[in-house]
XYZ file of N, CA and C in Angstrom:
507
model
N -53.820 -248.953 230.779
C -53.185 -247.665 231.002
C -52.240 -247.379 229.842
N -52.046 -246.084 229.344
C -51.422 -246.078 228.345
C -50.139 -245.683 228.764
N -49.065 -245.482 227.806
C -47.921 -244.722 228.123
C -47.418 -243.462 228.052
N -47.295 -242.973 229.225
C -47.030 -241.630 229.202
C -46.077 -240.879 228.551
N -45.046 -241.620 228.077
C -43.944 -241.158 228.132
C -43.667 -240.368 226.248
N -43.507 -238.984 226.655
C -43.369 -238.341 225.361
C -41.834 -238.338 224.093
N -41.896 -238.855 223.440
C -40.493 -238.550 222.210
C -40.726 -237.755 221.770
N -39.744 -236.774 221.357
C -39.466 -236.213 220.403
C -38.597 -236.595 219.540
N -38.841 -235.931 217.914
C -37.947 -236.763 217.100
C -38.401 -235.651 215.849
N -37.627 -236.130 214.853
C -38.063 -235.670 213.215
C -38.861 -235.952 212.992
N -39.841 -235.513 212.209
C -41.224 -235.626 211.389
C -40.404 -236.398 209.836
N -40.474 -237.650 209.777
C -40.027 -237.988 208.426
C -41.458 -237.866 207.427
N -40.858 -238.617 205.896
C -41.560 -238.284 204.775
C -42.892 -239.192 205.177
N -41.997 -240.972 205.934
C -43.396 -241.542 206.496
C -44.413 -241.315 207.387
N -44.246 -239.884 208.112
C -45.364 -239.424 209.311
C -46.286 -238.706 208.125
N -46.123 -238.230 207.231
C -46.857 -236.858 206.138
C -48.144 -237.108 206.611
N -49.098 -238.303 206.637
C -50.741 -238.448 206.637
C -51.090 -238.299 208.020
N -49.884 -238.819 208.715
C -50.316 -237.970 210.462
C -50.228 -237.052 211.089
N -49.068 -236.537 210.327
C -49.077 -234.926 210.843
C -49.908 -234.028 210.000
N -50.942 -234.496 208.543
C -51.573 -233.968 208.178
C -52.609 -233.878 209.124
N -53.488 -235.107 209.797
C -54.086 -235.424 210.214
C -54.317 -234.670 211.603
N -52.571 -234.516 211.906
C -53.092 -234.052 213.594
C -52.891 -231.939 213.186
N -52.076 -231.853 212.460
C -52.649 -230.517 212.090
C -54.576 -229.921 211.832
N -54.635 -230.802 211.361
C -56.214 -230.361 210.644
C -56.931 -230.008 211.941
N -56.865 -231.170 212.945
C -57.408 -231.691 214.024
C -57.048 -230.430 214.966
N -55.781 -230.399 214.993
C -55.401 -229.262 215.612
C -56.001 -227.665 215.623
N -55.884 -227.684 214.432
C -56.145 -226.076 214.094
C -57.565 -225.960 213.674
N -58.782 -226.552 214.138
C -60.320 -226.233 213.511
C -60.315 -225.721 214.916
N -60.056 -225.643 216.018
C -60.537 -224.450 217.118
C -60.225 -223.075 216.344
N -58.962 -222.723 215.390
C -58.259 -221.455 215.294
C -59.774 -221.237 214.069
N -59.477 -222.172 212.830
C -60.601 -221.792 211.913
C -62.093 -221.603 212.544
N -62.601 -221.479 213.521
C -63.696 -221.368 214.477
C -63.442 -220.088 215.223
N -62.614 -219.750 215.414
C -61.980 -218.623 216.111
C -62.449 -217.529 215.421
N -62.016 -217.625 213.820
C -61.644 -216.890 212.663
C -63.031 -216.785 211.886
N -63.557 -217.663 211.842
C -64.791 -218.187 211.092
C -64.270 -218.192 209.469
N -63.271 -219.183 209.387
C -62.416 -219.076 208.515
C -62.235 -220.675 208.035
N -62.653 -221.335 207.558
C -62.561 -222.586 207.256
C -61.156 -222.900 206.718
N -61.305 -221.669 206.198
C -59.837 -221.731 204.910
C -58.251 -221.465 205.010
N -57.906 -221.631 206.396
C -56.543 -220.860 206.936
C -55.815 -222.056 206.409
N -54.516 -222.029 206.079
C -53.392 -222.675 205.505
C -53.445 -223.904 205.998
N -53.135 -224.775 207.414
C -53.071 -225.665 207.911
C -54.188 -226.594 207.731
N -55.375 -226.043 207.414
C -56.833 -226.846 206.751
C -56.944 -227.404 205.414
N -55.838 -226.179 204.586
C -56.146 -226.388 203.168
C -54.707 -227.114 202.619
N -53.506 -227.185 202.886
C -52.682 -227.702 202.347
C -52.968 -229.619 202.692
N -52.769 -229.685 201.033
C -52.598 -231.031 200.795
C -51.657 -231.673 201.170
N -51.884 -233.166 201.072
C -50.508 -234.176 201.471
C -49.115 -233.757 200.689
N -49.284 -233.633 199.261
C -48.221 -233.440 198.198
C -47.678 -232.285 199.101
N -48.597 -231.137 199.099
C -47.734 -230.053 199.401
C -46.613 -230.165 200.534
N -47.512 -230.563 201.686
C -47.295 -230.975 203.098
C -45.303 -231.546 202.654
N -45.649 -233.005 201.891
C -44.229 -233.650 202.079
C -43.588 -232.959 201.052
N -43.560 -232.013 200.223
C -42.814 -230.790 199.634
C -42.097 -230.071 200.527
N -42.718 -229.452 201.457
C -42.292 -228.947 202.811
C -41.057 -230.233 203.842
N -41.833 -230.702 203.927
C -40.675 -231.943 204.586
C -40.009 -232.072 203.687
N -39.390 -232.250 202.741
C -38.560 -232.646 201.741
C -37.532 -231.354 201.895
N -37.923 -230.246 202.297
C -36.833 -228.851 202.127
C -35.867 -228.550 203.144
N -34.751 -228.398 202.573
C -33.686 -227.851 203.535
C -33.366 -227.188 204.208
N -34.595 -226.155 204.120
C -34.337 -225.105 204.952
C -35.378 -224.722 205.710
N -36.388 -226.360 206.236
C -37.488 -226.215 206.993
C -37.017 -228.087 207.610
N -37.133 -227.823 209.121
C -37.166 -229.063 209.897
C -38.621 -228.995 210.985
N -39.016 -229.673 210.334
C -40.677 -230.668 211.210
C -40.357 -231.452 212.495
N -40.538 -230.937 213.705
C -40.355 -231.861 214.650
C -41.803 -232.473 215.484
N -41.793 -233.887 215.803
C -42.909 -233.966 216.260
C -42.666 -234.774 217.644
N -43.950 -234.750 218.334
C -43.857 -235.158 219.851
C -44.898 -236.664 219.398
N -44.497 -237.733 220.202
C -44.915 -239.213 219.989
C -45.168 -239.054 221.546
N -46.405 -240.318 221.824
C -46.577 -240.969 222.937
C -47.008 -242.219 222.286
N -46.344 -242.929 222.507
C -46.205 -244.247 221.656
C -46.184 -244.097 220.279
N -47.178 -244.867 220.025
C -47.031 -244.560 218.199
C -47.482 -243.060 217.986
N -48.584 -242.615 218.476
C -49.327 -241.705 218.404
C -48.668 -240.737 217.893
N -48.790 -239.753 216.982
C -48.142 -238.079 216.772
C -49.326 -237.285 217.937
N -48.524 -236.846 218.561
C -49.728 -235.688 219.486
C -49.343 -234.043 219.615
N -48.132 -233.697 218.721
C -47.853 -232.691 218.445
C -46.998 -232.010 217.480
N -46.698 -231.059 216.762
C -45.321 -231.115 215.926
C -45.442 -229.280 215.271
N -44.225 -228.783 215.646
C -44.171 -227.677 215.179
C -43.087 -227.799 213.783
N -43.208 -226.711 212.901
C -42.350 -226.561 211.685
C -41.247 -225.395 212.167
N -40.572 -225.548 212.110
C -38.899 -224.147 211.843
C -38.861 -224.044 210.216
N -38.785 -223.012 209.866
C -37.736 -222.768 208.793
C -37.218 -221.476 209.215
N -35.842 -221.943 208.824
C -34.330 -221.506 209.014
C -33.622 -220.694 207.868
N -33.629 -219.215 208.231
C -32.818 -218.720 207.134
C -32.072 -217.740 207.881
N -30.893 -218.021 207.299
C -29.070 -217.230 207.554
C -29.886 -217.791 209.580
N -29.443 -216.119 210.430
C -29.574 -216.519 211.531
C -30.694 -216.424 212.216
N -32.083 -216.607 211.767
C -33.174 -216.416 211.969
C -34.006 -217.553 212.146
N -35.171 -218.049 212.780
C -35.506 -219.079 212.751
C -37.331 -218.734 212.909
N -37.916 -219.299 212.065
C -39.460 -218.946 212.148
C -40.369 -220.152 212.349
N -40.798 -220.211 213.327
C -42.102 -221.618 214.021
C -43.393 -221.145 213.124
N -43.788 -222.227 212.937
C -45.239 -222.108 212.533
C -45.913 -223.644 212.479
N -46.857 -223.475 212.534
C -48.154 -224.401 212.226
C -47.511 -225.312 213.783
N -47.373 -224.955 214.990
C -47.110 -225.210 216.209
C -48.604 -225.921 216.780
N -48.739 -227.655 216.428
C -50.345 -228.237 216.723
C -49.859 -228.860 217.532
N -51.097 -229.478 218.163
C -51.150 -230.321 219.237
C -52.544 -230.717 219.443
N -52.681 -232.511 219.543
C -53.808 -233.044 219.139
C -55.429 -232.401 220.597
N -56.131 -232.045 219.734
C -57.126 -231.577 220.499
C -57.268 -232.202 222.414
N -57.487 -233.828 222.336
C -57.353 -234.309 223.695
C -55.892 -234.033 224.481
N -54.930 -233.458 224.102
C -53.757 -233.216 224.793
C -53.180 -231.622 225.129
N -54.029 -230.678 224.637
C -53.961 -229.509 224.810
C -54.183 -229.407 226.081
N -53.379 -227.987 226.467
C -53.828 -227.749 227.736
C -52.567 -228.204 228.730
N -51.859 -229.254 228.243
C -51.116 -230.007 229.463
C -49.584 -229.663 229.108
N -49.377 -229.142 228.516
C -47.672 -228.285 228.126
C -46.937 -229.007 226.873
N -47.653 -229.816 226.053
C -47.199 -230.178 225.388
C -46.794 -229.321 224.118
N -47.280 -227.835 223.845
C -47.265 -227.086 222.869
C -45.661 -225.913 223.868
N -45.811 -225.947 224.973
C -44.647 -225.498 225.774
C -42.988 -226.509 225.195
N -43.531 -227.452 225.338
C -42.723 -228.671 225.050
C -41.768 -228.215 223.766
N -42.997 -228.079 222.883
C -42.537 -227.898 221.419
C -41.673 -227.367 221.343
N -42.113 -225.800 222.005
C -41.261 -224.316 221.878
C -39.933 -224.567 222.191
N -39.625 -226.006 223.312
C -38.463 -225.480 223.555
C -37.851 -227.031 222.664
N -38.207 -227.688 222.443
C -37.756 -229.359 222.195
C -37.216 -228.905 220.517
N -37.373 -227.610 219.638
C -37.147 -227.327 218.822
C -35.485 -226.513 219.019
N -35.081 -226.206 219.760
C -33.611 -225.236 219.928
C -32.358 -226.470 219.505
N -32.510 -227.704 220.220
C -31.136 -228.471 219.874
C -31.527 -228.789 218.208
N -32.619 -228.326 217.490
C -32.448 -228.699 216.350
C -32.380 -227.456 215.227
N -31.948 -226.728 215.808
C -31.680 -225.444 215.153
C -29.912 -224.953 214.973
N -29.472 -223.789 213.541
C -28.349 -224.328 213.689
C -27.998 -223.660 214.807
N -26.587 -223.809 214.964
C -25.526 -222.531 216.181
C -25.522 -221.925 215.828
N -26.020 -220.716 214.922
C -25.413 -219.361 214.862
C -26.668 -218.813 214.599
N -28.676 -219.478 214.793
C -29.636 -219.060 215.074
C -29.372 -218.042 216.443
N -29.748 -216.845 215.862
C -29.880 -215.823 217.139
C -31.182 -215.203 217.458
N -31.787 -215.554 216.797
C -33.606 -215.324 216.919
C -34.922 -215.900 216.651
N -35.513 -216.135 217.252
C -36.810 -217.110 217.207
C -37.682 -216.250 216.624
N -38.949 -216.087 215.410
C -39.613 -215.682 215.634
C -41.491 -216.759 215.264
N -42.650 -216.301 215.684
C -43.511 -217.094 215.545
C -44.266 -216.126 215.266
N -45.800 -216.796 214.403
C -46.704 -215.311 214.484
C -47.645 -216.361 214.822
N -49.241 -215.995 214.776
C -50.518 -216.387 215.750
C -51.016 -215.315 215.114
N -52.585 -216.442 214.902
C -53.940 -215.361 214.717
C -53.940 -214.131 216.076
N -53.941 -212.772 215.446
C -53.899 -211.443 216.310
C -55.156 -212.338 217.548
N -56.160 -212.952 217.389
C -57.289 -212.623 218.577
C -56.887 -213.983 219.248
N -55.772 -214.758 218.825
C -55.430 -216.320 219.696
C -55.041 -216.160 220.512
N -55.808 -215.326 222.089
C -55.342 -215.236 223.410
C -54.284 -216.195 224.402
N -54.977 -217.560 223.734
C -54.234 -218.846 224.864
C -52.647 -218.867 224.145
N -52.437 -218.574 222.488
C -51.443 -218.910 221.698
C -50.222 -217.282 222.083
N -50.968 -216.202 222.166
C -49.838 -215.542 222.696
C -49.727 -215.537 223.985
N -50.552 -215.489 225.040
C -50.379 -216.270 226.304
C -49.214 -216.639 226.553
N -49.168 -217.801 225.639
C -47.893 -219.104 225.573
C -46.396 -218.599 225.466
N -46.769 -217.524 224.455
C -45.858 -217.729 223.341
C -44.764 -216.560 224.684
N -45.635 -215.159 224.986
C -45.169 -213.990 225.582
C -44.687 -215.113 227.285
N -45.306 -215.531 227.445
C -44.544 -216.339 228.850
C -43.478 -217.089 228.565
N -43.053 -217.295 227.534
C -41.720 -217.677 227.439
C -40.543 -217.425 226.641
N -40.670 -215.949 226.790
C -40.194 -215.203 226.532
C -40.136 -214.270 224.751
N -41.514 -214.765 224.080
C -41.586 -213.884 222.799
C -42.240 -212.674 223.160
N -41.567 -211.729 222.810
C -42.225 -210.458 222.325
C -42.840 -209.880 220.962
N -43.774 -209.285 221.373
C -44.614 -208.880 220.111
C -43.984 -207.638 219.481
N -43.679 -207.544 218.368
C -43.073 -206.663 217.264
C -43.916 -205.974 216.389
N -44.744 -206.656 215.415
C -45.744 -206.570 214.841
C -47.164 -207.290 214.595
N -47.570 -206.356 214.015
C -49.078 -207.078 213.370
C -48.798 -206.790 211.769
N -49.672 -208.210 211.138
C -49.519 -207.853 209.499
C -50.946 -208.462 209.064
N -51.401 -207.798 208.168
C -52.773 -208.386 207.783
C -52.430 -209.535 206.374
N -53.636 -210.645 206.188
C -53.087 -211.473 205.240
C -54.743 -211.650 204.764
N -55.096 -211.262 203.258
C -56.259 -211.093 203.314
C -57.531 -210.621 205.130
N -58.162 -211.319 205.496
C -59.235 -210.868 206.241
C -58.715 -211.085 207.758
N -57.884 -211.903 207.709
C -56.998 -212.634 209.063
C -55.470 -211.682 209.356
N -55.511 -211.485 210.829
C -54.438 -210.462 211.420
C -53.380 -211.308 212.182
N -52.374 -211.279 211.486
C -51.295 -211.931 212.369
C -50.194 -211.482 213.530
N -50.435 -211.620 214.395
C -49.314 -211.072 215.618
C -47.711 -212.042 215.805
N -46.845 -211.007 214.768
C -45.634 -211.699 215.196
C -44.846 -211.435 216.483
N -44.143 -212.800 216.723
C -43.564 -212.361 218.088
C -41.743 -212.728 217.756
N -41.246 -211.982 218.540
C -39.416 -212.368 218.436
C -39.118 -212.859 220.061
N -38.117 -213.804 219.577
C -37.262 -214.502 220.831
C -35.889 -214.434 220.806
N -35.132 -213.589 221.478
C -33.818 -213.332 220.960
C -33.324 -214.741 221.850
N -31.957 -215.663 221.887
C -31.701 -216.325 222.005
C -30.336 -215.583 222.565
N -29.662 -216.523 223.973
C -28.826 -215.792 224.644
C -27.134 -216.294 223.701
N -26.395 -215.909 224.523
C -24.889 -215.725 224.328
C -24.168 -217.165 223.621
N -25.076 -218.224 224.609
C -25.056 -219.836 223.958
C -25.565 -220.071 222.472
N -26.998 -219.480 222.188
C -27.176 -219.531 221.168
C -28.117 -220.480 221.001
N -28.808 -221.297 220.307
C -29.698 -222.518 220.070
C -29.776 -223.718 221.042
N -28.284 -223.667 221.241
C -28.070 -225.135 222.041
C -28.163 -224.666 223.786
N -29.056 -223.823 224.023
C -29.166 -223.865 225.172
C -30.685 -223.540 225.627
N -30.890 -224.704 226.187
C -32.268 -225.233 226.443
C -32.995 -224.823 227.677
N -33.420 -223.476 228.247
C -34.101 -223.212 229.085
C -34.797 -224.455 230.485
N -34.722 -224.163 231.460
C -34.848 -225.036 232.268
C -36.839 -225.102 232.638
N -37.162 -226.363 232.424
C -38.646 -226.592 232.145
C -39.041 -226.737 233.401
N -40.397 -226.770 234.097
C -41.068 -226.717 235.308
C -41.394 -228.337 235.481
């Protein structure tokens, strides 16, 4: 029997080949979606990848069940704004709230004076705004990026500010 029990933690410089790994893994349903082999999370290299981890004004958090990486969203953080992206989660673990998890396991690591969440999603990723609008993002815009349509969403953040962590089911 394995262990259930999920961590969260930082994505350091030594996870780079697993969170490459569970991204790729992650996101070939979206490039299938798209019929798009080529969307960002497929094509960025390792170098690039720990370029990104290396920056100050982007924190990688990932979800462990034992050793395992089985999920990990990116923030980058500018003035009071905060933007999620590349939000994976390993193909056999979808489905079970672990991408819910993310959304919120990311706020105590954001600064105090973040007053807005925002995320975008392929426009036709039904299950990904699903997610995103049930807990509380709203859709603002659409922006096209070459052939692929992105639906951004905003999360205003209450009176507390970052450090207050919505109560989970």
């Amino acid at each position: 029997m394995s262990n259930t029990t999920t961590t969260i933690a930082l994505v350091e410089d030594k996870h780079a080949g697993e969170l490459l790994t569970l991204r790729r893994a992650a996101f070939v349903t979206e490039a299938q979606l798209y019929d798009d082999p080529h969307i960002p999370p497929l094509t960025q290299t390792l170098t690039e990848l720990r370029e990104d981890l290396a920056r100050d004004d982007v924190v990688t958090i990932g979800a462990w069940e034992g050793h395992r990486m089985i999920g990990s969203v990116r923030v980058e953080i500018e003035d009071e704004k905060a933007t999620l992206g590349r939000l994976a989660v390993a193909p056999d673990k979808q489905g079970r709230g672990i991408g819910t998890e993310m959304l919120f396991a990311v706020l105590p690591f954001l600064p105090e004076q973040t007053k807005e969440i925002w995320v975008f999603t392929g426009k036709d990723s039904k299950q990904n705004l699903a997610m995103y609008t049930k807990h509380g993002y709203e859709e603002q815009y659409d922006k096209a990026a070459g052939d692929l349509t992105y639906t951004y969403l905003r999360r205003v953040l209450g009176a507390a500010g970052a450090q207050s962590v919505p109560q989970q089911k």
